[in-house]
């Protein structure tokens, strides 16, 4: 991974880059987007000025604006770590809790919805975004498949549907603000336990 | 309901308004928002001009811009009808399918995410939005509570959590585009059946 950005773009080999500089650059991008800027309006020059670096410093790390923005957005979503505790319930809880929090939830909520639209419209972004999202989905799938393999989850599990039912409530709450009747502290746990146990009653069809 | 707009704002009694005119006005609002306009930038004057009516025609129907925009957004979300087929599974399917479709899914996806943010920031919108969303939530809760009462759903059901797990996957798919591994045609059905049956396997904790 050392020669690859989070968006999966390969980088020429050489000495490792200073992660502090890269972080300052992606943070500058996030701040500019949070202030209401669109990706279209964002220039490498303005990012360089905001981060206090030269344009060449940015172009040594990213081939272009799309890749830079994707890395910035990927950094917002937090680190990718696959939990493996032996208990699928515990693994799912860890995944969901990591979706519920982020470095700066207000910044996140300000940026993500509008930018997601811009990304859908631009084919290059769409492809990069799909790569980032797919990597995260693959971690959830892996946890669920392991649960099937160990018998903790049902054999006929619809992995992608289950994944969407676990992550979507967390993401909707983050983007649109929580339903006031749902206690945020225990939400992840209640989502996981509700899906594990199901909701059918004694007189189900 | 006849003297109340969808956003729950009371209107002075009098002769019924021409629904065609109201529809033309809310459609003008939706088109302007879909073209990238913010609520803040929207003026009653511009809406009147776009809809081909006078400003007074708008002010006779809505007290102000906030209420007009909320009604326009409520109209985008489709009609509120509570299904009651006797089968909670069928009722939930109907609810979810009505979330998956809308008059114009592209327009919907262009408008909703950015506007939702603007609404969160403005306290007056937040209150109106909460009213609209609460009305829709109350229909889902009613279906789920009826399922508990008939024994089709479990007695200890966490109604708000179950509701979020059913609606969020549909809304995320609509806003961000479907996961390519999920078949859109059967998605609502698989979400409902997965939640009803649960995902625990024989060796669950």
PDB file of N, CA, C and O in Angstrom, chain B residues 81-131:
ATOM      1  N   UNK B  81     -50.126   7.260   2.330  1.00  0.00           N
ATOM      2  CA  UNK B  81     -51.245   6.334   2.457  1.00  0.00           C
ATOM      3  C   UNK B  81     -50.794   5.187   3.348  1.00  0.00           C
ATOM      4  O   UNK B  81     -49.741   4.603   3.118  1.00  0.00           O
ATOM      5  N   UNK B  82     -51.568   4.905   4.367  1.00  0.00           N
ATOM      6  CA  UNK B  82     -51.188   3.800   5.250  1.00  0.00           C
ATOM      7  C   UNK B  82     -51.763   2.498   4.724  1.00  0.00           C
ATOM      8  O   UNK B  82     -52.969   2.320   4.658  1.00  0.00           O
ATOM      9  N   UNK B  83     -50.892   1.553   4.360  1.00  0.00           N
ATOM     10  CA  UNK B  83     -51.397   0.260   3.889  1.00  0.00           C
ATOM     11  C   UNK B  83     -51.966  -0.527   5.063  1.00  0.00           C
ATOM     12  O   UNK B  83     -51.490  -0.408   6.186  1.00  0.00           O
ATOM     13  N   UNK B  84     -53.006  -1.304   4.801  1.00  0.00           N
ATOM     14  CA  UNK B  84     -53.603  -2.134   5.854  1.00  0.00           C
ATOM     15  C   UNK B  84     -54.228  -3.356   5.190  1.00  0.00           C
ATOM     16  O   UNK B  84     -55.433  -3.438   5.002  1.00  0.00           O
ATOM     17  N   UNK B  85     -53.368  -4.316   4.839  1.00  0.00           N
ATOM     18  CA  UNK B  85     -53.819  -5.484   4.066  1.00  0.00           C
ATOM     19  C   UNK B  85     -54.157  -6.670   4.958  1.00  0.00           C
ATOM     20  O   UNK B  85     -54.638  -7.683   4.472  1.00  0.00           O
ATOM     21  N   UNK B  86     -53.829  -6.561   6.251  1.00  0.00           N
ATOM     22  CA  UNK B  86     -54.013  -7.719   7.130  1.00  0.00           C
ATOM     23  C   UNK B  86     -52.709  -8.484   7.334  1.00  0.00           C
ATOM     24  O   UNK B  86     -52.530  -9.169   8.327  1.00  0.00           O
ATOM     25  N   UNK B  87     -51.788  -8.338   6.369  1.00  0.00           N
ATOM     26  CA  UNK B  87     -50.467  -8.976   6.490  1.00  0.00           C
ATOM     27  C   UNK B  87     -49.426  -7.888   6.717  1.00  0.00           C
ATOM     28  O   UNK B  87     -49.261  -6.985   5.894  1.00  0.00           O
ATOM     29  N   UNK B  88     -48.704  -7.956   7.834  1.00  0.00           N
ATOM     30  CA  UNK B  88     -47.720  -6.924   8.115  1.00  0.00           C
ATOM     31  C   UNK B  88     -46.595  -6.976   7.079  1.00  0.00           C
ATOM     32  O   UNK B  88     -46.043  -5.949   6.695  1.00  0.00           O
ATOM     33  N   UNK B  89     -46.284  -8.149   6.592  1.00  0.00           N
ATOM     34  CA  UNK B  89     -45.245  -8.275   5.561  1.00  0.00           C
ATOM     35  C   UNK B  89     -45.654  -7.498   4.305  1.00  0.00           C
ATOM     36  O   UNK B  89     -44.876  -6.734   3.748  1.00  0.00           O
ATOM     37  N   UNK B  90     -46.894  -7.684   3.891  1.00  0.00           N
ATOM     38  CA  UNK B  90     -47.380  -6.996   2.702  1.00  0.00           C
ATOM     39  C   UNK B  90     -47.459  -5.480   2.936  1.00  0.00           C
ATOM     40  O   UNK B  90     -47.086  -4.686   2.062  1.00  0.00           O
ATOM     41  N   UNK B  91     -47.892  -5.077   4.126  1.00  0.00           N
ATOM     42  CA  UNK B  91     -47.960  -3.643   4.440  1.00  0.00           C
ATOM     43  C   UNK B  91     -46.561  -3.027   4.371  1.00  0.00           C
ATOM     44  O   UNK B  91     -46.372  -1.934   3.811  1.00  0.00           O
ATOM     45  N   UNK B  92     -45.572  -3.716   4.946  1.00  0.00           N
ATOM     46  CA  UNK B  92     -44.204  -3.181   4.939  1.00  0.00           C
ATOM     47  C   UNK B  92     -43.660  -3.110   3.519  1.00  0.00           C
ATOM     48  O   UNK B  92     -42.990  -2.151   3.137  1.00  0.00           O
ATOM     49  N   UNK B  93     -43.976  -4.136   2.712  1.00  0.00           N
ATOM     50  CA  UNK B  93     -43.538  -4.114   1.315  1.00  0.00           C
ATOM     51  C   UNK B  93     -44.102  -2.896   0.593  1.00  0.00           C
ATOM     52  O   UNK B  93     -43.386  -2.219  -0.157  1.00  0.00           O
ATOM     53  N   UNK B  94     -45.388  -2.623   0.825  1.00  0.00           N
ATOM     54  CA  UNK B  94     -45.991  -1.465   0.153  1.00  0.00           C
ATOM     55  C   UNK B  94     -45.331  -0.162   0.602  1.00  0.00           C
ATOM     56  O   UNK B  94     -45.043   0.712  -0.216  1.00  0.00           O
ATOM     57  N   UNK B  95     -45.059  -0.057   1.909  1.00  0.00           N
ATOM     58  CA  UNK B  95     -44.394   1.151   2.407  1.00  0.00           C
ATOM     59  C   UNK B  95     -43.018   1.325   1.764  1.00  0.00           C
ATOM     60  O   UNK B  95     -42.659   2.407   1.306  1.00  0.00           O
ATOM     61  N   UNK B  96     -42.243   0.261   1.726  1.00  0.00           N
ATOM     62  CA  UNK B  96     -40.873   0.352   1.205  1.00  0.00           C
ATOM     63  C   UNK B  96     -40.868   0.625  -0.292  1.00  0.00           C
ATOM     64  O   UNK B  96     -40.041   1.382  -0.784  1.00  0.00           O
ATOM     65  N   UNK B  97     -41.817  -0.003  -0.991  1.00  0.00           N
ATOM     66  CA  UNK B  97     -41.861   0.251  -2.444  1.00  0.00           C
ATOM     67  C   UNK B  97     -42.224   1.703  -2.715  1.00  0.00           C
ATOM     68  O   UNK B  97     -41.735   2.294  -3.668  1.00  0.00           O
ATOM     69  N   UNK B  98     -43.058   2.287  -1.867  1.00  0.00           N
ATOM     70  CA  UNK B  98     -43.423   3.690  -2.097  1.00  0.00           C
ATOM     71  C   UNK B  98     -42.236   4.605  -1.792  1.00  0.00           C
ATOM     72  O   UNK B  98     -42.158   5.724  -2.289  1.00  0.00           O
ATOM     73  N   UNK B  99     -41.297   4.132  -0.959  1.00  0.00           N
ATOM     74  CA  UNK B  99     -40.095   4.932  -0.717  1.00  0.00           C
ATOM     75  C   UNK B  99     -39.112   4.821  -1.870  1.00  0.00           C
ATOM     76  O   UNK B  99     -38.315   5.717  -2.107  1.00  0.00           O
ATOM     77  N   UNK B 100     -39.148   3.693  -2.541  1.00  0.00           N
ATOM     78  CA  UNK B 100     -38.162   3.444  -3.598  1.00  0.00           C
ATOM     79  C   UNK B 100     -38.477   4.237  -4.853  1.00  0.00           C
ATOM     80  O   UNK B 100     -37.595   4.544  -5.629  1.00  0.00           O
ATOM     81  N   UNK B 101     -39.742   4.560  -5.051  1.00  0.00           N
ATOM     82  CA  UNK B 101     -40.100   5.292  -6.265  1.00  0.00           C
ATOM     83  C   UNK B 101     -40.519   6.711  -5.911  1.00  0.00           C
ATOM     84  O   UNK B 101     -40.886   6.997  -4.795  1.00  0.00           O
ATOM     85  N   UNK B 102     -40.425   7.584  -6.853  1.00  0.00           N
ATOM     86  CA  UNK B 102     -40.968   8.922  -6.673  1.00  0.00           C
ATOM     87  C   UNK B 102     -41.259   9.458  -8.057  1.00  0.00           C
ATOM     88  O   UNK B 102     -40.931   8.835  -9.059  1.00  0.00           O
ATOM     89  N   UNK B 103     -41.890  10.607  -8.097  1.00  0.00           N
ATOM     90  CA  UNK B 103     -42.320  11.162  -9.373  1.00  0.00           C
ATOM     91  C   UNK B 103     -41.150  11.234 -10.350  1.00  0.00           C
ATOM     92  O   UNK B 103     -41.269  10.967 -11.520  1.00  0.00           O
ATOM     93  N   UNK B 104     -40.015  11.646  -9.822  1.00  0.00           N
ATOM     94  CA  UNK B 104     -38.872  11.837 -10.700  1.00  0.00           C
ATOM     95  C   UNK B 104     -37.617  11.575  -9.872  1.00  0.00           C
ATOM     96  O   UNK B 104     -37.139  12.429  -9.147  1.00  0.00           O
ATOM     97  N   UNK B 105     -37.113  10.368 -10.015  1.00  0.00           N
ATOM     98  CA  UNK B 105     -36.059   9.945  -9.097  1.00  0.00           C
ATOM     99  C   UNK B 105     -34.774  10.760  -9.287  1.00  0.00           C
ATOM    100  O   UNK B 105     -34.059  11.039  -8.331  1.00  0.00           O
ATOM    101  N   UNK B 106     -34.523  11.200 -10.502  1.00  0.00           N
ATOM    102  CA  UNK B 106     -33.320  12.003 -10.723  1.00  0.00           C
ATOM    103  C   UNK B 106     -33.453  13.368 -10.071  1.00  0.00           C
ATOM    104  O   UNK B 106     -32.524  13.856  -9.447  1.00  0.00           O
ATOM    105  N   UNK B 107     -34.622  13.954 -10.224  1.00  0.00           N
ATOM    106  CA  UNK B 107     -34.854  15.256  -9.618  1.00  0.00           C
ATOM    107  C   UNK B 107     -34.726  15.143  -8.104  1.00  0.00           C
ATOM    108  O   UNK B 107     -34.083  15.945  -7.439  1.00  0.00           O
ATOM    109  N   UNK B 108     -35.332  14.083  -7.572  1.00  0.00           N
ATOM    110  CA  UNK B 108     -35.287  13.806  -6.148  1.00  0.00           C
ATOM    111  C   UNK B 108     -33.836  13.733  -5.661  1.00  0.00           C
ATOM    112  O   UNK B 108     -33.450  14.389  -4.693  1.00  0.00           O
ATOM    113  N   UNK B 109     -33.029  12.942  -6.350  1.00  0.00           N
ATOM    114  CA  UNK B 109     -31.646  12.751  -5.916  1.00  0.00           C
ATOM    115  C   UNK B 109     -30.852  14.045  -6.023  1.00  0.00           C
ATOM    116  O   UNK B 109     -29.948  14.288  -5.249  1.00  0.00           O
ATOM    117  N   UNK B 110     -31.212  14.875  -6.987  1.00  0.00           N
ATOM    118  CA  UNK B 110     -30.483  16.142  -7.113  1.00  0.00           C
ATOM    119  C   UNK B 110     -30.845  17.098  -5.982  1.00  0.00           C
ATOM    120  O   UNK B 110     -30.011  17.868  -5.532  1.00  0.00           O
ATOM    121  N   UNK B 111     -32.095  17.055  -5.572  1.00  0.00           N
ATOM    122  CA  UNK B 111     -32.540  18.042  -4.600  1.00  0.00           C
ATOM    123  C   UNK B 111     -32.241  17.650  -3.158  1.00  0.00           C
ATOM    124  O   UNK B 111     -31.701  18.427  -2.388  1.00  0.00           O
ATOM    125  N   UNK B 112     -32.616  16.424  -2.810  1.00  0.00           N
ATOM    126  CA  UNK B 112     -32.752  16.124  -1.393  1.00  0.00           C
ATOM    127  C   UNK B 112     -31.481  16.284  -0.551  1.00  0.00           C
ATOM    128  O   UNK B 112     -31.522  16.923   0.494  1.00  0.00           O
ATOM    129  N   UNK B 113     -30.333  15.754  -0.964  1.00  0.00           N
ATOM    130  CA  UNK B 113     -29.212  15.788  -0.020  1.00  0.00           C
ATOM    131  C   UNK B 113     -28.767  17.198   0.363  1.00  0.00           C
ATOM    132  O   UNK B 113     -28.597  17.488   1.545  1.00  0.00           O
ATOM    133  N   UNK B 114     -28.610  18.079  -0.599  1.00  0.00           N
ATOM    134  CA  UNK B 114     -28.127  19.427  -0.265  1.00  0.00           C
ATOM    135  C   UNK B 114     -29.165  20.207   0.513  1.00  0.00           C
ATOM    136  O   UNK B 114     -28.843  20.928   1.457  1.00  0.00           O
ATOM    137  N   UNK B 115     -30.426  20.062   0.107  1.00  0.00           N
ATOM    138  CA  UNK B 115     -31.484  20.807   0.767  1.00  0.00           C
ATOM    139  C   UNK B 115     -31.640  20.335   2.215  1.00  0.00           C
ATOM    140  O   UNK B 115     -31.894  21.136   3.115  1.00  0.00           O
ATOM    141  N   UNK B 116     -31.464  19.037   2.438  1.00  0.00           N
ATOM    142  CA  UNK B 116     -31.594  18.512   3.793  1.00  0.00           C
ATOM    143  C   UNK B 116     -30.607  19.216   4.722  1.00  0.00           C
ATOM    144  O   UNK B 116     -30.922  19.503   5.875  1.00  0.00           O
ATOM    145  N   UNK B 117     -29.430  19.508   4.207  1.00  0.00           N
ATOM    146  CA  UNK B 117     -28.435  20.213   5.020  1.00  0.00           C
ATOM    147  C   UNK B 117     -28.899  21.624   5.323  1.00  0.00           C
ATOM    148  O   UNK B 117     -28.774  22.097   6.448  1.00  0.00           O
ATOM    149  N   UNK B 118     -29.404  22.303   4.301  1.00  0.00           N
ATOM    150  CA  UNK B 118     -29.865  23.672   4.512  1.00  0.00           C
ATOM    151  C   UNK B 118     -30.993  23.682   5.555  1.00  0.00           C
ATOM    152  O   UNK B 118     -31.062  24.573   6.392  1.00  0.00           O
ATOM    153  N   UNK B 119     -31.829  22.650   5.498  1.00  0.00           N
ATOM    154  CA  UNK B 119     -32.937  22.593   6.442  1.00  0.00           C
ATOM    155  C   UNK B 119     -32.444  22.367   7.863  1.00  0.00           C
ATOM    156  O   UNK B 119     -33.009  22.894   8.814  1.00  0.00           O
ATOM    157  N   UNK B 120     -31.387  21.575   7.989  1.00  0.00           N
ATOM    158  CA  UNK B 120     -30.868  21.327   9.341  1.00  0.00           C
ATOM    159  C   UNK B 120     -30.315  22.599   9.964  1.00  0.00           C
ATOM    160  O   UNK B 120     -30.330  22.769  11.169  1.00  0.00           O
ATOM    161  N   UNK B 121     -29.810  23.482   9.124  1.00  0.00           N
ATOM    162  CA  UNK B 121     -29.162  24.683   9.660  1.00  0.00           C
ATOM    163  C   UNK B 121     -30.163  25.762  10.066  1.00  0.00           C
ATOM    164  O   UNK B 121     -29.881  26.577  10.917  1.00  0.00           O
ATOM    165  N   UNK B 122     -31.325  25.764   9.411  1.00  0.00           N
ATOM    166  CA  UNK B 122     -32.326  26.805   9.663  1.00  0.00           C
ATOM    167  C   UNK B 122     -33.381  26.259  10.636  1.00  0.00           C
ATOM    168  O   UNK B 122     -34.099  25.321  10.309  1.00  0.00           O
ATOM    169  N   UNK B 123     -33.495  26.837  11.846  1.00  0.00           N
ATOM    170  CA  UNK B 123     -34.395  26.285  12.866  1.00  0.00           C
ATOM    171  C   UNK B 123     -35.844  26.193  12.402  1.00  0.00           C
ATOM    172  O   UNK B 123     -36.544  25.238  12.722  1.00  0.00           O
ATOM    173  N   UNK B 124     -36.301  27.176  11.612  1.00  0.00           N
ATOM    174  CA  UNK B 124     -37.692  27.144  11.164  1.00  0.00           C
ATOM    175  C   UNK B 124     -37.929  25.947  10.231  1.00  0.00           C
ATOM    176  O   UNK B 124     -38.913  25.235  10.347  1.00  0.00           O
ATOM    177  N   UNK B 125     -36.980  25.743   9.300  1.00  0.00           N
ATOM    178  CA  UNK B 125     -37.069  24.575   8.426  1.00  0.00           C
ATOM    179  C   UNK B 125     -36.977  23.287   9.198  1.00  0.00           C
ATOM    180  O   UNK B 125     -37.633  22.305   8.889  1.00  0.00           O
ATOM    181  N   UNK B 126     -36.089  23.299  10.184  1.00  0.00           N
ATOM    182  CA  UNK B 126     -35.890  22.058  10.939  1.00  0.00           C
ATOM    183  C   UNK B 126     -37.218  21.649  11.568  1.00  0.00           C
ATOM    184  O   UNK B 126     -37.597  20.481  11.519  1.00  0.00           O
ATOM    185  N   UNK B 127     -37.935  22.597  12.108  1.00  0.00           N
ATOM    186  CA  UNK B 127     -39.206  22.280  12.757  1.00  0.00           C
ATOM    187  C   UNK B 127     -40.236  21.794  11.725  1.00  0.00           C
ATOM    188  O   UNK B 127     -40.934  20.802  11.949  1.00  0.00           O
ATOM    189  N   UNK B 128     -40.296  22.463  10.581  1.00  0.00           N
ATOM    190  CA  UNK B 128     -41.247  22.043   9.541  1.00  0.00           C
ATOM    191  C   UNK B 128     -40.873  20.675   8.997  1.00  0.00           C
ATOM    192  O   UNK B 128     -41.728  19.817   8.782  1.00  0.00           O
ATOM    193  N   UNK B 129     -39.575  20.473   8.771  1.00  0.00           N
ATOM    194  CA  UNK B 129     -39.113  19.199   8.237  1.00  0.00           C
ATOM    195  C   UNK B 129     -39.450  18.067   9.200  1.00  0.00           C
ATOM    196  O   UNK B 129     -39.917  17.002   8.807  1.00  0.00           O
ATOM    197  N   UNK B 130     -39.230  18.337  10.477  1.00  0.00           N
ATOM    198  CA  UNK B 130     -39.514  17.324  11.497  1.00  0.00           C
ATOM    199  C   UNK B 130     -41.004  16.941  11.459  1.00  0.00           C
ATOM    200  O   UNK B 130     -41.351  15.780  11.574  1.00  0.00           O
ATOM    201  N   UNK B 131     -41.859  17.950  11.232  1.00  0.00           N
ATOM    202  CA  UNK B 131     -43.298  17.656  11.125  1.00  0.00           C
ATOM    203  C   UNK B 131     -43.601  16.734   9.951  1.00  0.00           C
ATOM    204  O   UNK B 131     -44.366  15.784  10.075  1.00  0.00           O
TER     205      UNK B 131
END
